[in-house]
N, C-alpha and C. Protein backbone atom coordinates (compact mmCIF):
# COMPACT_ATOMS: atom_id res chain seq x y z
N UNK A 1 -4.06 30.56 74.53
CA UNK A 1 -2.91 30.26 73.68
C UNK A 1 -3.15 28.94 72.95
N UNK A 2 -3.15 29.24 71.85
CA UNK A 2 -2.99 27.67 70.83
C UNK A 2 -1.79 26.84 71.05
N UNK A 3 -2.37 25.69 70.60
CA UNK A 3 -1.17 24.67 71.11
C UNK A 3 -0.53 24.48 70.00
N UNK A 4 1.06 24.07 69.60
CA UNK A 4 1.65 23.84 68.77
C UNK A 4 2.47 22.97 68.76
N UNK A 5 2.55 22.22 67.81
CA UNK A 5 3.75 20.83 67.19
C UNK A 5 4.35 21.16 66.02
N UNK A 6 5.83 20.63 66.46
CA UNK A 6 6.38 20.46 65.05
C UNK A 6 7.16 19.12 64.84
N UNK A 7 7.66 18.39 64.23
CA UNK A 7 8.43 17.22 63.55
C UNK A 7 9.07 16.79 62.69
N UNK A 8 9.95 15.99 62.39
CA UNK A 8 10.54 15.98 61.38
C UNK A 8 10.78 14.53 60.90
N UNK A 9 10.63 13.66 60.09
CA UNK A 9 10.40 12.60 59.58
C UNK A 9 10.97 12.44 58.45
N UNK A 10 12.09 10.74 58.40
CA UNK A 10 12.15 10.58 56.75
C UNK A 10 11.80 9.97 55.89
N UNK A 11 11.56 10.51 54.57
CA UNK A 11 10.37 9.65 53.43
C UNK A 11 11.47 8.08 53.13
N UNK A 12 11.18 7.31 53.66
CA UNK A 12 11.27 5.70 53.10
C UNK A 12 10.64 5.33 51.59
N UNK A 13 9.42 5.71 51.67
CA UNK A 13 8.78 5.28 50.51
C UNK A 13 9.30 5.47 49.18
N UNK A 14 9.30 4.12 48.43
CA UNK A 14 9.94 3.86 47.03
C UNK A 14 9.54 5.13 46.24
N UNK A 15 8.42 5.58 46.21
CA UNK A 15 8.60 6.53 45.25
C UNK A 15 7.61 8.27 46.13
N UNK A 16 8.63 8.13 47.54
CA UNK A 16 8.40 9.53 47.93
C UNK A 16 6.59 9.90 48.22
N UNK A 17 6.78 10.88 48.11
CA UNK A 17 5.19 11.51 48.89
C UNK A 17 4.54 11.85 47.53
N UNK A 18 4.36 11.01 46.48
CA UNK A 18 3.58 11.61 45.25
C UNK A 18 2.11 10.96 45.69
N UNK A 19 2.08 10.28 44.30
CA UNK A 19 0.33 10.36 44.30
C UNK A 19 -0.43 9.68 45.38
N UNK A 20 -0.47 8.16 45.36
CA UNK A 20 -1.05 7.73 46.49
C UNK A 20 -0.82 8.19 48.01
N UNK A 21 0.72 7.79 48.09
CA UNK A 21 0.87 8.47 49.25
C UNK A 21 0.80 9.80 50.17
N UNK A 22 0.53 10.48 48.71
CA UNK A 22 0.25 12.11 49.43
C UNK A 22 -1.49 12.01 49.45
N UNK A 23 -2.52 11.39 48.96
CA UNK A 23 -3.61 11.35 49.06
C UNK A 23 -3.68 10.60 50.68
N UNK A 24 -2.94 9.61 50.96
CA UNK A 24 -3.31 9.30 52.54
C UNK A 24 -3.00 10.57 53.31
N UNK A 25 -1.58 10.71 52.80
CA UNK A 25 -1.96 11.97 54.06
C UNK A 25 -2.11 13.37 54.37
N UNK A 26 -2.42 13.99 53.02
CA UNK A 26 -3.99 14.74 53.06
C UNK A 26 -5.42 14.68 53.61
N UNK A 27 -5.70 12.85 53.90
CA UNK A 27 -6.74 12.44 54.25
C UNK A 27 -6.76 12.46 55.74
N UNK A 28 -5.56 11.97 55.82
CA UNK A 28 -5.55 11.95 57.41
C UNK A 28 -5.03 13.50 57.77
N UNK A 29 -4.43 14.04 57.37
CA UNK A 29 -4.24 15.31 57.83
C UNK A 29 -5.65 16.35 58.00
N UNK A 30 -6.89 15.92 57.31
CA UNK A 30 -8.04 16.41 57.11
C UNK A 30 -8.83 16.05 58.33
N UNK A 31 -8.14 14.83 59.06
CA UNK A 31 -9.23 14.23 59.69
C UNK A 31 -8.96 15.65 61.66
N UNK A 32 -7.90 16.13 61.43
CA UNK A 32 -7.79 17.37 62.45
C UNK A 32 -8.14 18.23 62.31
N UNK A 33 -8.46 19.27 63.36
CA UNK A 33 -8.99 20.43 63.48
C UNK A 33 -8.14 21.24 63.22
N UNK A 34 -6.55 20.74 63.89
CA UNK A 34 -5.20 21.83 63.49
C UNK A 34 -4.86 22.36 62.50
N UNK A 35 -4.48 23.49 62.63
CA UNK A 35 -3.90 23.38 61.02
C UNK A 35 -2.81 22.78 60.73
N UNK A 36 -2.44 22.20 59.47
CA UNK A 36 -0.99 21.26 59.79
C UNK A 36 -0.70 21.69 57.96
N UNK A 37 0.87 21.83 58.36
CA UNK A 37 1.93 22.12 57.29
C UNK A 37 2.81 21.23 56.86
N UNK A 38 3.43 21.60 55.88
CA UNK A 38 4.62 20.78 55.70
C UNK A 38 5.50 21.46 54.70
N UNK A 39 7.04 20.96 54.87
CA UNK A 39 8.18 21.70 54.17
C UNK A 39 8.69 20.78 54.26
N UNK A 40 9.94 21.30 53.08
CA UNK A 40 11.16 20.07 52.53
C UNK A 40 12.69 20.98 53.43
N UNK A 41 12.06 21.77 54.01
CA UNK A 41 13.37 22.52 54.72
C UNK A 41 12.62 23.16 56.00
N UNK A 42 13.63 23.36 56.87
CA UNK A 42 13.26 24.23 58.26
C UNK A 42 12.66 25.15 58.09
N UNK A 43 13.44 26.36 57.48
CA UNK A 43 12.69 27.23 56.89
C UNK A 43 11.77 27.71 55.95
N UNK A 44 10.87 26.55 55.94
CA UNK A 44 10.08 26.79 54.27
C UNK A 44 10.99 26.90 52.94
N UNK A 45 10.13 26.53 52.24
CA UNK A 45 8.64 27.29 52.17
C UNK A 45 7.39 26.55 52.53
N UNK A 46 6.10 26.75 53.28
CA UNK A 46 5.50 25.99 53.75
C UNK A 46 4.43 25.85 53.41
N UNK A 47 4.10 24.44 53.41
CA UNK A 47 2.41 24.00 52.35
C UNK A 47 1.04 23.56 53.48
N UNK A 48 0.62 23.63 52.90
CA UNK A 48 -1.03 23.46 53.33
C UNK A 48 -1.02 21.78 53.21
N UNK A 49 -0.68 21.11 54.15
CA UNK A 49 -0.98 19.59 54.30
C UNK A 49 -2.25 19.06 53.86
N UNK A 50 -3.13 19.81 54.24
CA UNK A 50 -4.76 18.97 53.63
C UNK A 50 -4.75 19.78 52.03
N UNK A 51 -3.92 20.28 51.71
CA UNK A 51 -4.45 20.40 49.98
C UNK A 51 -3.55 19.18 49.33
N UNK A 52 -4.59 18.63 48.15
CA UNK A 52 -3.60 17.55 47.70
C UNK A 52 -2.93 18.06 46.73
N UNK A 53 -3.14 19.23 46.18
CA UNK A 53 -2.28 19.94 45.26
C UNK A 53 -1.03 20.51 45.44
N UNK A 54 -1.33 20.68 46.94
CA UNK A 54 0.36 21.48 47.42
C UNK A 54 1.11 20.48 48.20
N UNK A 55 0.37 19.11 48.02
CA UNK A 55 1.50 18.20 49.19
C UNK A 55 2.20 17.61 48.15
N UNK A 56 1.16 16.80 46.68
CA UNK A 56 1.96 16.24 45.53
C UNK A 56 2.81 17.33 44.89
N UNK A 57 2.88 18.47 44.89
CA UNK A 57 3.82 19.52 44.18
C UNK A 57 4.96 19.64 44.45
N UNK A 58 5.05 19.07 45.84
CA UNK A 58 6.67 19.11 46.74
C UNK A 58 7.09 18.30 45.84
N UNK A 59 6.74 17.24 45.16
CA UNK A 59 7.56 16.19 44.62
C UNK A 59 9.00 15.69 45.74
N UNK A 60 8.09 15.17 46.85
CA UNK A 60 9.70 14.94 47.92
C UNK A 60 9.54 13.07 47.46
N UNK A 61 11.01 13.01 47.12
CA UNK A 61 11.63 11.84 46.97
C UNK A 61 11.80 10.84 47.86
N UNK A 62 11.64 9.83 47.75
CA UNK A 62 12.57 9.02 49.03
C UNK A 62 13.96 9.73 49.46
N UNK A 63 13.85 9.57 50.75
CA UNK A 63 15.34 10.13 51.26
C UNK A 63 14.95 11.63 51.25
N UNK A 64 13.80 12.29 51.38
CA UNK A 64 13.88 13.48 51.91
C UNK A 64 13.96 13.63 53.12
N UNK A 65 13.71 14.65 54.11
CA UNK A 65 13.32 14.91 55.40
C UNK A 65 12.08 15.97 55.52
N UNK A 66 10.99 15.22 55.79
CA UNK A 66 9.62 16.14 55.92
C UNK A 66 9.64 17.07 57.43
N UNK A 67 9.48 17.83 57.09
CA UNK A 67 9.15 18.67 58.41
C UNK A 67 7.67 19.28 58.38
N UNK A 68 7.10 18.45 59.36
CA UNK A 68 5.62 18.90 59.68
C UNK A 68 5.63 19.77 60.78
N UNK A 69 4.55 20.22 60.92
CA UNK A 69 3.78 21.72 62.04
C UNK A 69 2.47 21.41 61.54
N UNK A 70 2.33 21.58 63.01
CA UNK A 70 0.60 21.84 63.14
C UNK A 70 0.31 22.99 64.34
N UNK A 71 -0.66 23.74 64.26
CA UNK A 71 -1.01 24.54 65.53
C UNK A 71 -2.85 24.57 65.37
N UNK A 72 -2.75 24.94 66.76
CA UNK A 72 -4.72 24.84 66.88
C UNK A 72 -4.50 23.44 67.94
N UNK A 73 -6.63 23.34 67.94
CA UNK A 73 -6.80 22.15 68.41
C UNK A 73 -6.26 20.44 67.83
N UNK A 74 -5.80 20.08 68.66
CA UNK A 74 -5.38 18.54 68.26
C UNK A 74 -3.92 18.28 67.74
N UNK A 75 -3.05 19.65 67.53
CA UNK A 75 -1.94 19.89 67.14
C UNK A 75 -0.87 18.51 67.69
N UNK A 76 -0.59 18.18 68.32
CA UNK A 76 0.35 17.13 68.75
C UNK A 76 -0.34 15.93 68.13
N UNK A 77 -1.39 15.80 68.61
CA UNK A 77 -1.97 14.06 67.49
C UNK A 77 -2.00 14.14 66.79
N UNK A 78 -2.01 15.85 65.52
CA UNK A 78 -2.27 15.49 64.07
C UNK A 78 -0.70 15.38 63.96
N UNK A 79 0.57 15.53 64.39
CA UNK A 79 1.87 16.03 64.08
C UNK A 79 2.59 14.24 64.15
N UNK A 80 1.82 13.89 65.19
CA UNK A 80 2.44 12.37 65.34
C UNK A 80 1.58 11.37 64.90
N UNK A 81 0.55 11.61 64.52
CA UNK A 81 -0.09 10.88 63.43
C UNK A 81 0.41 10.73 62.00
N UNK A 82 0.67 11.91 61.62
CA UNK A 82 1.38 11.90 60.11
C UNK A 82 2.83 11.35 60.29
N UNK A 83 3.16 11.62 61.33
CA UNK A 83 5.02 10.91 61.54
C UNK A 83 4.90 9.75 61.44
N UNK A 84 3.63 9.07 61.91
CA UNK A 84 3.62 7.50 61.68
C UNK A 84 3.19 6.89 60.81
N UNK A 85 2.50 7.72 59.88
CA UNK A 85 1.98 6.91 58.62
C UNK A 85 3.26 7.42 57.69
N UNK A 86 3.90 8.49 57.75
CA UNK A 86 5.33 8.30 57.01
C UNK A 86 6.08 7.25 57.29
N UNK A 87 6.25 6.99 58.58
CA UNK A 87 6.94 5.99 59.39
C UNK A 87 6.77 4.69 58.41
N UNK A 88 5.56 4.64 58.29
CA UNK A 88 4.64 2.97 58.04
C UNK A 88 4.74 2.70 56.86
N UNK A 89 5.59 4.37 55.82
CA UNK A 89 5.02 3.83 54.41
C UNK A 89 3.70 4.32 53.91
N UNK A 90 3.47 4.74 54.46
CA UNK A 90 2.20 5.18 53.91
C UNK A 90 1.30 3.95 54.04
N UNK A 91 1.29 2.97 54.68
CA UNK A 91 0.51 1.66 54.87
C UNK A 91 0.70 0.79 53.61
N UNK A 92 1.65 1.02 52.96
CA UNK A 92 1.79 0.57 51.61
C UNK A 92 3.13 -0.19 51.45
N UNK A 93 3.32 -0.79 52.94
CA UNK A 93 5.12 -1.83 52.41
C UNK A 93 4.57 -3.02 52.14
N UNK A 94 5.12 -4.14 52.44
CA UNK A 94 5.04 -5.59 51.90
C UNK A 94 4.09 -5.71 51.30
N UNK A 95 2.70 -5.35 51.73
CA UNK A 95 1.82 -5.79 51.19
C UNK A 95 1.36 -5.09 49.72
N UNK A 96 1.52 -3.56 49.76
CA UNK A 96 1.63 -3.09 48.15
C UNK A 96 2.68 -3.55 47.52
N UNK A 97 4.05 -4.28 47.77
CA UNK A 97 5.03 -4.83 46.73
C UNK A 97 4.10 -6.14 46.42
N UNK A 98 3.68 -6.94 47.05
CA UNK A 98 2.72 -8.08 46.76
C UNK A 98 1.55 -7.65 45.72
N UNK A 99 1.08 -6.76 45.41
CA UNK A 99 0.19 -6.53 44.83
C UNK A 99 0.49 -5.98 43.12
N UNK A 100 1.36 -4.72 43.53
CA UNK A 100 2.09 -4.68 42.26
C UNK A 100 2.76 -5.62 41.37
């Protein structure tokens, strides 16, 4: 039996899960064996996390609620890995307002 995660997380980031921020976590979503999803609702419709075409297409805003899934190997670390780089901003608070 495959192992499975699911989660649900909310986008903080000033301008949502577009470009940069959906390239981190595509990247890191790549770095698992699981497969890992994502939706803007419970019920889908549901995207392919490691494509960067279908994660920037959600166009999710700040103030969405991401709901990730992953199943396969590594399923729980890839599910709470991505919860925390949403968590974090995408690694992009104080110090990307400093830069911009």
């Amino acid at each position: 039996m495959s192992a499975s995660a699911e989660a649900t997380v909310l986008i903080t980031h000033e301008v949502g899960l577009h470009a940069r921020p959906s390239v981190k976590f595509t990247k890191l979503a790549k770095t698992f064996a699981a497969e890992v999803e994502i939706a803007l609702a419970a019920n889908g419709p549901w995207f392919d996390a490691k494509s960067i075409v279908k994660v920037m297409a959600t166009k999710a805003p700040k103030g969405t609620v991401l709901h990730i899934r992953a199943s396969g190997d590594g399923a729980n670390d890839a599910v709470d890995a991505l919860v925390e780089l949403v968590r974090r901003d995408f690694d992009e608070g104080a110090d990307h307002a400093r830069i911009a």
